[in-house]
PDB file of C-alpha atoms in Angstrom:
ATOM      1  CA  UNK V 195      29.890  42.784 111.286  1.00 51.00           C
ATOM      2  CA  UNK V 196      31.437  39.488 111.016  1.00 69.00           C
ATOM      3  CA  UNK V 197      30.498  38.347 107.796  1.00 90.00           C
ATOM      4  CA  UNK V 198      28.659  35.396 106.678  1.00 94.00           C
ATOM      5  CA  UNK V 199      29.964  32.155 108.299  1.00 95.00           C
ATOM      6  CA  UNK V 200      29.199  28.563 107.453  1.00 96.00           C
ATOM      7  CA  UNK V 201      29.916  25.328 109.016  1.00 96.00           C
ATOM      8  CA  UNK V 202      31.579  23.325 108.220  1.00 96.00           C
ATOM      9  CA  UNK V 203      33.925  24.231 105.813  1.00 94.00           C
ATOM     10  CA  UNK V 204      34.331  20.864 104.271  1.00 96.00           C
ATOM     11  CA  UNK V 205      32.326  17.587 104.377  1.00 97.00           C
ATOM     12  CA  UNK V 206      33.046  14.057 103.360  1.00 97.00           C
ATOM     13  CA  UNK V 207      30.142  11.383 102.941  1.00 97.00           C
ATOM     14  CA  UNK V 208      29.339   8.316 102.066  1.00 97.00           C
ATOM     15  CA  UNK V 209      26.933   8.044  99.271  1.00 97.00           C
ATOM     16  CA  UNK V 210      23.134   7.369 100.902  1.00 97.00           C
ATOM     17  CA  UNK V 211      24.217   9.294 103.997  1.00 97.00           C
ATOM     18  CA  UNK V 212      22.457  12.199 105.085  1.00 98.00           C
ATOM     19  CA  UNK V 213      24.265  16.009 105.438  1.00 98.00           C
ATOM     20  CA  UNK V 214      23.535  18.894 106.943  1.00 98.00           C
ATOM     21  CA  UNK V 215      24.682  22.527 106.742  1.00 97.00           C
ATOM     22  CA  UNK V 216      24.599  25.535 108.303  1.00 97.00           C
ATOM     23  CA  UNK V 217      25.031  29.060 107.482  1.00 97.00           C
ATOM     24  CA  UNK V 218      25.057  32.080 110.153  1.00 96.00           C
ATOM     25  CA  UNK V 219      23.916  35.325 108.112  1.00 95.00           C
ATOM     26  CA  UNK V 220      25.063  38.688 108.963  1.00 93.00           C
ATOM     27  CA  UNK V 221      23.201  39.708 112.068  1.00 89.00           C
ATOM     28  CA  UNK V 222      20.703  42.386 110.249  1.00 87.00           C
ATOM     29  CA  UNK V 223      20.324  40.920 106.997  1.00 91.00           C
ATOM     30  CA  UNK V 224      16.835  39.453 106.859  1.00 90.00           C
ATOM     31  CA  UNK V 225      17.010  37.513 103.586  1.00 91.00           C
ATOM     32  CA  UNK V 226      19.485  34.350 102.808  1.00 94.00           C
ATOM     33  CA  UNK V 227      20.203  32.367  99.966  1.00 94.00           C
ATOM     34  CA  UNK V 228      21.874  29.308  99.098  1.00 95.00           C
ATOM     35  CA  UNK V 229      23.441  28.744  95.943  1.00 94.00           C
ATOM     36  CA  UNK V 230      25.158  25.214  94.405  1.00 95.00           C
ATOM     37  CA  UNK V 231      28.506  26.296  92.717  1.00 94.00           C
ATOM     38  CA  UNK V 232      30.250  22.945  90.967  1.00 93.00           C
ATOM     39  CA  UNK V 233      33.494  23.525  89.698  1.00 87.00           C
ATOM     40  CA  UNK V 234      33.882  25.729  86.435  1.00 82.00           C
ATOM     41  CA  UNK V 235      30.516  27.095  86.908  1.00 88.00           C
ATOM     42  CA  UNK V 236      29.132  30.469  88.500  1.00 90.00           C
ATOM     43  CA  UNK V 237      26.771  29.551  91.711  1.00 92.00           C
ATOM     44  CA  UNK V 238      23.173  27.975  90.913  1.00 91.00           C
ATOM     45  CA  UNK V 239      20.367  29.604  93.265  1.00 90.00           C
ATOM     46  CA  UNK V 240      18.799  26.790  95.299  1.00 93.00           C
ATOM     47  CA  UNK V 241      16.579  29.042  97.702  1.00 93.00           C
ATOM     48  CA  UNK V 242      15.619  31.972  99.256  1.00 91.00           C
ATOM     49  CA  UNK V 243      14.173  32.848 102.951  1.00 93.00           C
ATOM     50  CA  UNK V 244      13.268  36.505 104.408  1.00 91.00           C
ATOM     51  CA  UNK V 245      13.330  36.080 107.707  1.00 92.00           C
ATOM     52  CA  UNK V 246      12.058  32.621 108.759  1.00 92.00           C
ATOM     53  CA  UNK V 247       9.681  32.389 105.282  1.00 92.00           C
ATOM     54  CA  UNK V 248      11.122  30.372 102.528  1.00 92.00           C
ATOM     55  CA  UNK V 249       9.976  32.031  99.612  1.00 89.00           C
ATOM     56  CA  UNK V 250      11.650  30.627  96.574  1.00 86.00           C
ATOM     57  CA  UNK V 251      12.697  27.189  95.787  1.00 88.00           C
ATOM     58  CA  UNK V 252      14.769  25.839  92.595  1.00 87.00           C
ATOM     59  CA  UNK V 253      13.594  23.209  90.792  1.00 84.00           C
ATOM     60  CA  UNK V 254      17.302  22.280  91.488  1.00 81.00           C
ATOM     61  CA  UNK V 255      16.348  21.247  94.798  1.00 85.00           C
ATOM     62  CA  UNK V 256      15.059  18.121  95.112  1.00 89.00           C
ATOM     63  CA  UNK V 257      13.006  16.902  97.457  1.00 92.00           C
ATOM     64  CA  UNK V 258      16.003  15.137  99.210  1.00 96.00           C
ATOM     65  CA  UNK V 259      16.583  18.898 100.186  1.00 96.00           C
ATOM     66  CA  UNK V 260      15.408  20.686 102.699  1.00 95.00           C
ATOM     67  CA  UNK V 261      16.214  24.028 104.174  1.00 96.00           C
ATOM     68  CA  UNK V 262      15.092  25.803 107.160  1.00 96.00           C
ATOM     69  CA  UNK V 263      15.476  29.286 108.898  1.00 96.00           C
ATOM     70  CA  UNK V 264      13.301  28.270 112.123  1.00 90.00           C
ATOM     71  CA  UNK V 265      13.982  32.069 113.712  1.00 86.00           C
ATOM     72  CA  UNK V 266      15.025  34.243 110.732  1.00 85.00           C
ATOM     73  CA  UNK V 267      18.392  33.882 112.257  1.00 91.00           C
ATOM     74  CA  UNK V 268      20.814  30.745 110.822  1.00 96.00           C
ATOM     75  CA  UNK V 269      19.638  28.399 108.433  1.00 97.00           C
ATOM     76  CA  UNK V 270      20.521  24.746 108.145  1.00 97.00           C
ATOM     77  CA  UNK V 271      20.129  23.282 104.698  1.00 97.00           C
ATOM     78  CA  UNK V 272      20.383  19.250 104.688  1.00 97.00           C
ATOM     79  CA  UNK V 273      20.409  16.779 102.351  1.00 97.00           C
ATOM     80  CA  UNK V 274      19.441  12.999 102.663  1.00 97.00           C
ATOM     81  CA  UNK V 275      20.449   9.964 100.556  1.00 97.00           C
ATOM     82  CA  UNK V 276      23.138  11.987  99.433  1.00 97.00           C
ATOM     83  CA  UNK V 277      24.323  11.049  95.932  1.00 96.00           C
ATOM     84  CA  UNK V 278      27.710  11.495  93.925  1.00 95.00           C
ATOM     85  CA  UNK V 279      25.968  14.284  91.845  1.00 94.00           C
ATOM     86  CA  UNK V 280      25.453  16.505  94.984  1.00 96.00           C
ATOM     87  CA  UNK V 281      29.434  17.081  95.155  1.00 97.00           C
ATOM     88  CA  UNK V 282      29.958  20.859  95.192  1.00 96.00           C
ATOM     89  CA  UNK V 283      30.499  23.866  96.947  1.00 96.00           C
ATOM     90  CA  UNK V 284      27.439  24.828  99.121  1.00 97.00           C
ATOM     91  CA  UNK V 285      27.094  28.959  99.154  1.00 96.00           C
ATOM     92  CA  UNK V 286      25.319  30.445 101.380  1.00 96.00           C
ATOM     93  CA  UNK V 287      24.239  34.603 101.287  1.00 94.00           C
ATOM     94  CA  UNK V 288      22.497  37.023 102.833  1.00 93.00           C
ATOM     95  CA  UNK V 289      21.624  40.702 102.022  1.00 89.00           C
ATOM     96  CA  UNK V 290      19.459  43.673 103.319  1.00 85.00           C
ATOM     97  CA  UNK V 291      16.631  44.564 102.871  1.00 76.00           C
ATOM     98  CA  UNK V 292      18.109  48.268 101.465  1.00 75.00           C
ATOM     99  CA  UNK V 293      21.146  46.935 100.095  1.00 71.00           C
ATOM    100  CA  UNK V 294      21.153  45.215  96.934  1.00 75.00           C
ATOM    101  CA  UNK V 295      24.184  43.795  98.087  1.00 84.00           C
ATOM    102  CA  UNK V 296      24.715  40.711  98.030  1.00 88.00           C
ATOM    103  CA  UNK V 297      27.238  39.152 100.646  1.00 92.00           C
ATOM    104  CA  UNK V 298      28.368  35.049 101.292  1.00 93.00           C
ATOM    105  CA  UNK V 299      30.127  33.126 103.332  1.00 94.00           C
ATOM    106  CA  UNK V 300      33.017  31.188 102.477  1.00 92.00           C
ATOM    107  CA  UNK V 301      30.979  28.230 101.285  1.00 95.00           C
ATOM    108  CA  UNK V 302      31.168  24.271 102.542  1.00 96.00           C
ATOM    109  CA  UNK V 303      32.561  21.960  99.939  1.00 96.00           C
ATOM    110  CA  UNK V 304      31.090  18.747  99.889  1.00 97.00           C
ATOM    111  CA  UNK V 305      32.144  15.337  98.459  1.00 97.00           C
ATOM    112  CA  UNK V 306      30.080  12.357  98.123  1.00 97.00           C
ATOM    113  CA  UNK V 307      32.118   8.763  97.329  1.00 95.00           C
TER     114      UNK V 307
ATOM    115  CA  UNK U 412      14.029  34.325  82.736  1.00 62.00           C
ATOM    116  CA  UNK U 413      17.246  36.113  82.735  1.00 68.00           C
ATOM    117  CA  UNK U 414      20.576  34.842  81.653  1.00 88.00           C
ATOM    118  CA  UNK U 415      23.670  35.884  82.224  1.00 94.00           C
ATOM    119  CA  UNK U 416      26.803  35.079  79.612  1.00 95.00           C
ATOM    120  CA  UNK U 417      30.132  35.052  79.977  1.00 96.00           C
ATOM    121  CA  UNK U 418      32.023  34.291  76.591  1.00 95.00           C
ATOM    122  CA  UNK U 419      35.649  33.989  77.984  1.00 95.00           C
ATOM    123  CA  UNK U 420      36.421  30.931  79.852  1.00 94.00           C
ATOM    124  CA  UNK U 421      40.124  32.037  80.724  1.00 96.00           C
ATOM    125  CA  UNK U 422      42.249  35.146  80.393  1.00 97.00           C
ATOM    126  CA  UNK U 423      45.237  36.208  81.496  1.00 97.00           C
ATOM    127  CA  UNK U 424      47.048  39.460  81.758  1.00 97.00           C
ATOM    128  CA  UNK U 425      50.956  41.086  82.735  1.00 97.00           C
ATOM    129  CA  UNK U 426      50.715  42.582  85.253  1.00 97.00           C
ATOM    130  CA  UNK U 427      50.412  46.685  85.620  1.00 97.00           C
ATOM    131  CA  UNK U 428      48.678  45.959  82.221  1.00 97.00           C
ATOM    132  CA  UNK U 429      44.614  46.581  81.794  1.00 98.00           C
ATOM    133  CA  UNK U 430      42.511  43.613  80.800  1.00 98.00           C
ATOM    134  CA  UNK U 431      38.453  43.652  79.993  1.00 98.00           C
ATOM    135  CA  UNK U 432      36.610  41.060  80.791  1.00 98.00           C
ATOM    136  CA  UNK U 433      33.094  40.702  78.910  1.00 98.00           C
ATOM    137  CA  UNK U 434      29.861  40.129  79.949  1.00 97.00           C
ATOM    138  CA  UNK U 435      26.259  40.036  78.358  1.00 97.00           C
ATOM    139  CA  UNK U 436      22.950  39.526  79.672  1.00 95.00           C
ATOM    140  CA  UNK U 437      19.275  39.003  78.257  1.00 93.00           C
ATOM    141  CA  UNK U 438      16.213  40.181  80.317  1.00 88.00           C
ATOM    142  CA  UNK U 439      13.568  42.006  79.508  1.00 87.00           C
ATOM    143  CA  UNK U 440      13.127  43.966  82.343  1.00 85.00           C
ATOM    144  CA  UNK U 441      14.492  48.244  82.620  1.00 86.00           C
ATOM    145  CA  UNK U 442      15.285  48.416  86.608  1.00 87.00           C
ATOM    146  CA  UNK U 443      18.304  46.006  87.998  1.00 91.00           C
ATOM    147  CA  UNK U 444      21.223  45.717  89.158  1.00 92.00           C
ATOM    148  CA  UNK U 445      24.538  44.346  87.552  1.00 95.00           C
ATOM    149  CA  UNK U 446      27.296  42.912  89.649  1.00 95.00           C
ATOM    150  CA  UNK U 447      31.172  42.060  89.333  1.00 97.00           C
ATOM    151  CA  UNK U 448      32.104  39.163  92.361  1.00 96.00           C
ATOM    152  CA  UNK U 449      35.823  37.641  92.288  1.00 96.00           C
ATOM    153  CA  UNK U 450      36.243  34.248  93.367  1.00 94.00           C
ATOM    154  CA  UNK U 451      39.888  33.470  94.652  1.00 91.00           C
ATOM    155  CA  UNK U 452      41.342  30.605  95.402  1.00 85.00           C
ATOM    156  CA  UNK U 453      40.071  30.512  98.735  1.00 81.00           C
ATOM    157  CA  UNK U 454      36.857  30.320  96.700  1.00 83.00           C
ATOM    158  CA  UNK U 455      35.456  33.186  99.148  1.00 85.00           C
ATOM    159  CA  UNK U 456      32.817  35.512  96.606  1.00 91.00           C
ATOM    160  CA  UNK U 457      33.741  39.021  97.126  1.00 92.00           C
ATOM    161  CA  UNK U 458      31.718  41.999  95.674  1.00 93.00           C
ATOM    162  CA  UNK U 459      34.071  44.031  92.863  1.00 96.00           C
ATOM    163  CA  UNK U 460      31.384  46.137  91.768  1.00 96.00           C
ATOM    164  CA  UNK U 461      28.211  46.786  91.007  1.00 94.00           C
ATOM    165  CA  UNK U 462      25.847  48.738  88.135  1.00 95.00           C
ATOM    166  CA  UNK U 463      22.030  49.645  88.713  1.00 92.00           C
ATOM    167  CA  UNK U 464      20.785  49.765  85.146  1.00 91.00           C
ATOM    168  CA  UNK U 465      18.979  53.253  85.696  1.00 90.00           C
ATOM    169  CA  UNK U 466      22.212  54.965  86.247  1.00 88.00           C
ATOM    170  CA  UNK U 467      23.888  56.066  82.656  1.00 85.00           C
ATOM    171  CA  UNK U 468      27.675  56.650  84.694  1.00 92.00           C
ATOM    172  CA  UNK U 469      29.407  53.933  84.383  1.00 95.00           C
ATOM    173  CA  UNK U 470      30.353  52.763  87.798  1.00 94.00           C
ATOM    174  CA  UNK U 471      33.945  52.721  89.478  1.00 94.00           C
ATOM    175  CA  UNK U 472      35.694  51.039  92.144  1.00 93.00           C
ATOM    176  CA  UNK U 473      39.808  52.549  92.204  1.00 95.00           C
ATOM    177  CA  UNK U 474      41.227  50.932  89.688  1.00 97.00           C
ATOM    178  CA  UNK U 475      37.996  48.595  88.748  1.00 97.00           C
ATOM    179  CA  UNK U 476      35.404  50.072  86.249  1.00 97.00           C
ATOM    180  CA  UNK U 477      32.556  48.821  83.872  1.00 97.00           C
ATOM    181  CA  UNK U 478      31.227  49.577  80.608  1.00 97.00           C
ATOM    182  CA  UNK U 479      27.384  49.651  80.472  1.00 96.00           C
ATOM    183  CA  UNK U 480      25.834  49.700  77.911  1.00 95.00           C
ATOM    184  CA  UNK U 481      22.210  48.718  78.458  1.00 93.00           C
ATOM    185  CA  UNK U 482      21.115  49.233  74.995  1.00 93.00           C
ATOM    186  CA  UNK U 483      22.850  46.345  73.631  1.00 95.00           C
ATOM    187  CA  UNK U 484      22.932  44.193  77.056  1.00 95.00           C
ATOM    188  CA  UNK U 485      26.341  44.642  78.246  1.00 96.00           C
ATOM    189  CA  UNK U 486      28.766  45.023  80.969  1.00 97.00           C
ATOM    190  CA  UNK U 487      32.093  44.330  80.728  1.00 97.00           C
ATOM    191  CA  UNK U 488      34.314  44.575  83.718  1.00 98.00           C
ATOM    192  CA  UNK U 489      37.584  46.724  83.263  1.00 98.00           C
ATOM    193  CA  UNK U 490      40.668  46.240  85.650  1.00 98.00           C
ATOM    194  CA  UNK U 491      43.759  48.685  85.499  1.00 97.00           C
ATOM    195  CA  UNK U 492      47.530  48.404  86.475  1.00 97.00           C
ATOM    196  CA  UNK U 493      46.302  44.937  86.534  1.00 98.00           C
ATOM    197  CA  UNK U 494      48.063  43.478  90.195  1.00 97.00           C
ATOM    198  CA  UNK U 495      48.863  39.492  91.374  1.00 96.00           C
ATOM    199  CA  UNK U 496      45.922  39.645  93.645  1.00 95.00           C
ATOM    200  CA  UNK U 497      43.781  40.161  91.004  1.00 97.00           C
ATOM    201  CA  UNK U 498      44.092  36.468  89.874  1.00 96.00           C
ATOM    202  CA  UNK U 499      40.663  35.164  90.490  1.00 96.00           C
ATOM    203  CA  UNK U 500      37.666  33.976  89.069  1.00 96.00           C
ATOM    204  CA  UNK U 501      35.289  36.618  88.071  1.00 97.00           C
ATOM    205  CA  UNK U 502      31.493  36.143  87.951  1.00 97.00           C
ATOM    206  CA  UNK U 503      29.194  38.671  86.385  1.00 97.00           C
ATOM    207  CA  UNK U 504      25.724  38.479  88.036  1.00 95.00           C
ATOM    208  CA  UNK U 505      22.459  40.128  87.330  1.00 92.00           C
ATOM    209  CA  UNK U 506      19.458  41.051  89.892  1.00 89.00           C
ATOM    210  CA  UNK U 507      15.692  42.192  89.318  1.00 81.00           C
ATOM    211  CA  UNK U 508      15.035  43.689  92.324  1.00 75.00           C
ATOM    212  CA  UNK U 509      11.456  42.888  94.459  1.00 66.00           C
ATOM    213  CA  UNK U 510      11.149  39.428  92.823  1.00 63.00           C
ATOM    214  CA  UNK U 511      12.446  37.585  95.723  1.00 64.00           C
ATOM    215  CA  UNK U 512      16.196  39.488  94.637  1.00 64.00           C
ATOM    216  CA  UNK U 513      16.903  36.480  92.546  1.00 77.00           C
ATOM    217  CA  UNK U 514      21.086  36.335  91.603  1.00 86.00           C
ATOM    218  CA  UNK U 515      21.656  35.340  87.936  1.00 89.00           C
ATOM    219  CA  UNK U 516      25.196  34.419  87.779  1.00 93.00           C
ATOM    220  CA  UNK U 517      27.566  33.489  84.464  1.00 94.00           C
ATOM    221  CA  UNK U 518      29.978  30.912  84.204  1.00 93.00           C
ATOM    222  CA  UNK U 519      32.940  32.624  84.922  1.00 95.00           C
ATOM    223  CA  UNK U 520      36.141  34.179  83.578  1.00 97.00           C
ATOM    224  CA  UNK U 521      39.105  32.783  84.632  1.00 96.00           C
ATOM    225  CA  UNK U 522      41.413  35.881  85.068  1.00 97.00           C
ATOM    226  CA  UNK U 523      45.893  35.316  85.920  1.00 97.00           C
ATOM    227  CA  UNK U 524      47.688  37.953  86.236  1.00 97.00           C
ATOM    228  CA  UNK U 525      51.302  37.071  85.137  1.00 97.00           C
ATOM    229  CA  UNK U 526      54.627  38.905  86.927  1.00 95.00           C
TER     230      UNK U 526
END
């Protein structure tokens, strides 16, 4: 079990660039989240796959998001025309389908000037 | 929907000491699950502990406990012979289970723990 890992750990952009993101769950975990955590404030559920079907979407998530899980393995969430209000830590998660657990990674902080 | 309220922005604590963090939450469903995550510094979310709401025994974790009390929507974290470490950010998070396992998360207490 190596935990959940993201990449990359920080990212820098330009405002109107786009970003993208990816997040590695734990091996046998078949659902993943991602969450929007901005500072002061407890994470803010963005979406939801099990396996490769996203089943849940915010209404946080614009439609300059997008996030994929093309073989119910990674996911890559990316965001285009980035703007100054998408600076924040991007969580990712994953759990079990037994386990109520719920376990992240160590999150990529972006920054949009 | 189900919200999740945390009515202490910052605490702080000596250390060896016991602090209680509070936490309330408004749902009107009778199965879930209640969590405890700490946030360091590193800003990695680690599981404390966690409640499922059909369970009456108040959960432990060594020297981290709750108090659940579902009646009135509550479930304040308890942390004893409070240790450095333990500075963090603590989220309290709720879960209805087989609704997509949806994480409702508070704002946060901001816990130091003072030597």
């Amino acid at each position: 079990d190596t935990g959940v890992s993201q990449d990359p750990r920080h990212k820098i952009t330009k405002r109107g660039q786009n970003v993208t993101f990816r997040c590695d769950p734990i091996s046998e975990h078949n659902r993943l989240y991602w969450y929007r955590q901005t500072l002061g404030q407890g994470p803010e559920f963005l979406t939801y796959f099990q396996n490769e079907a996203q089943l849940e979407k915010s209404r946080l998530l614009s439609d300059r998001f997008s996030a994929e899980r093309p073989k119910g393995s990674f996911s890559t969430l990316e965001i285009q025309r980035t703007e100054q209000g998408d600076s924040a830590m991007y969580l990712c998660a994953s759990k079990g389908v037994t386990n109520e657990k719920l376990f992240f990674g160590s999150g990529t902080q972006l920054s949009v000037l | 929907a189900q919200t999740v309220t945390q009515s202490q922005p910052e605490m702080s604590v000596q250390e060896a000491e016991t602090v209680t963090l509070s936490c309330t939450y408004d749902t009107s469903e009778s199965n879930y699950y209640l969590f405890w995550y700490k946030q360091p510094p590193s800003r990695q979310m680690i599981l404390v502990i966690r409640q499922e709401a059909y369970k009456q025994q108040n959960a432990t974790e060594n020297r981290f406990s709750v108090n659940f009390q579902k009646a009135a929507k509550s479930f304040s974290l308890k942390i004893s012979d409070s240790q450095l470490g333990d500075t963090a950010m603590y989220f309290c998070a709720f879960m209805k289970p087989n609704t997509g396992n949806q994480f409702y998360f508070g704002t946060g207490t901001s816990l130091t723990v003072i030597p």
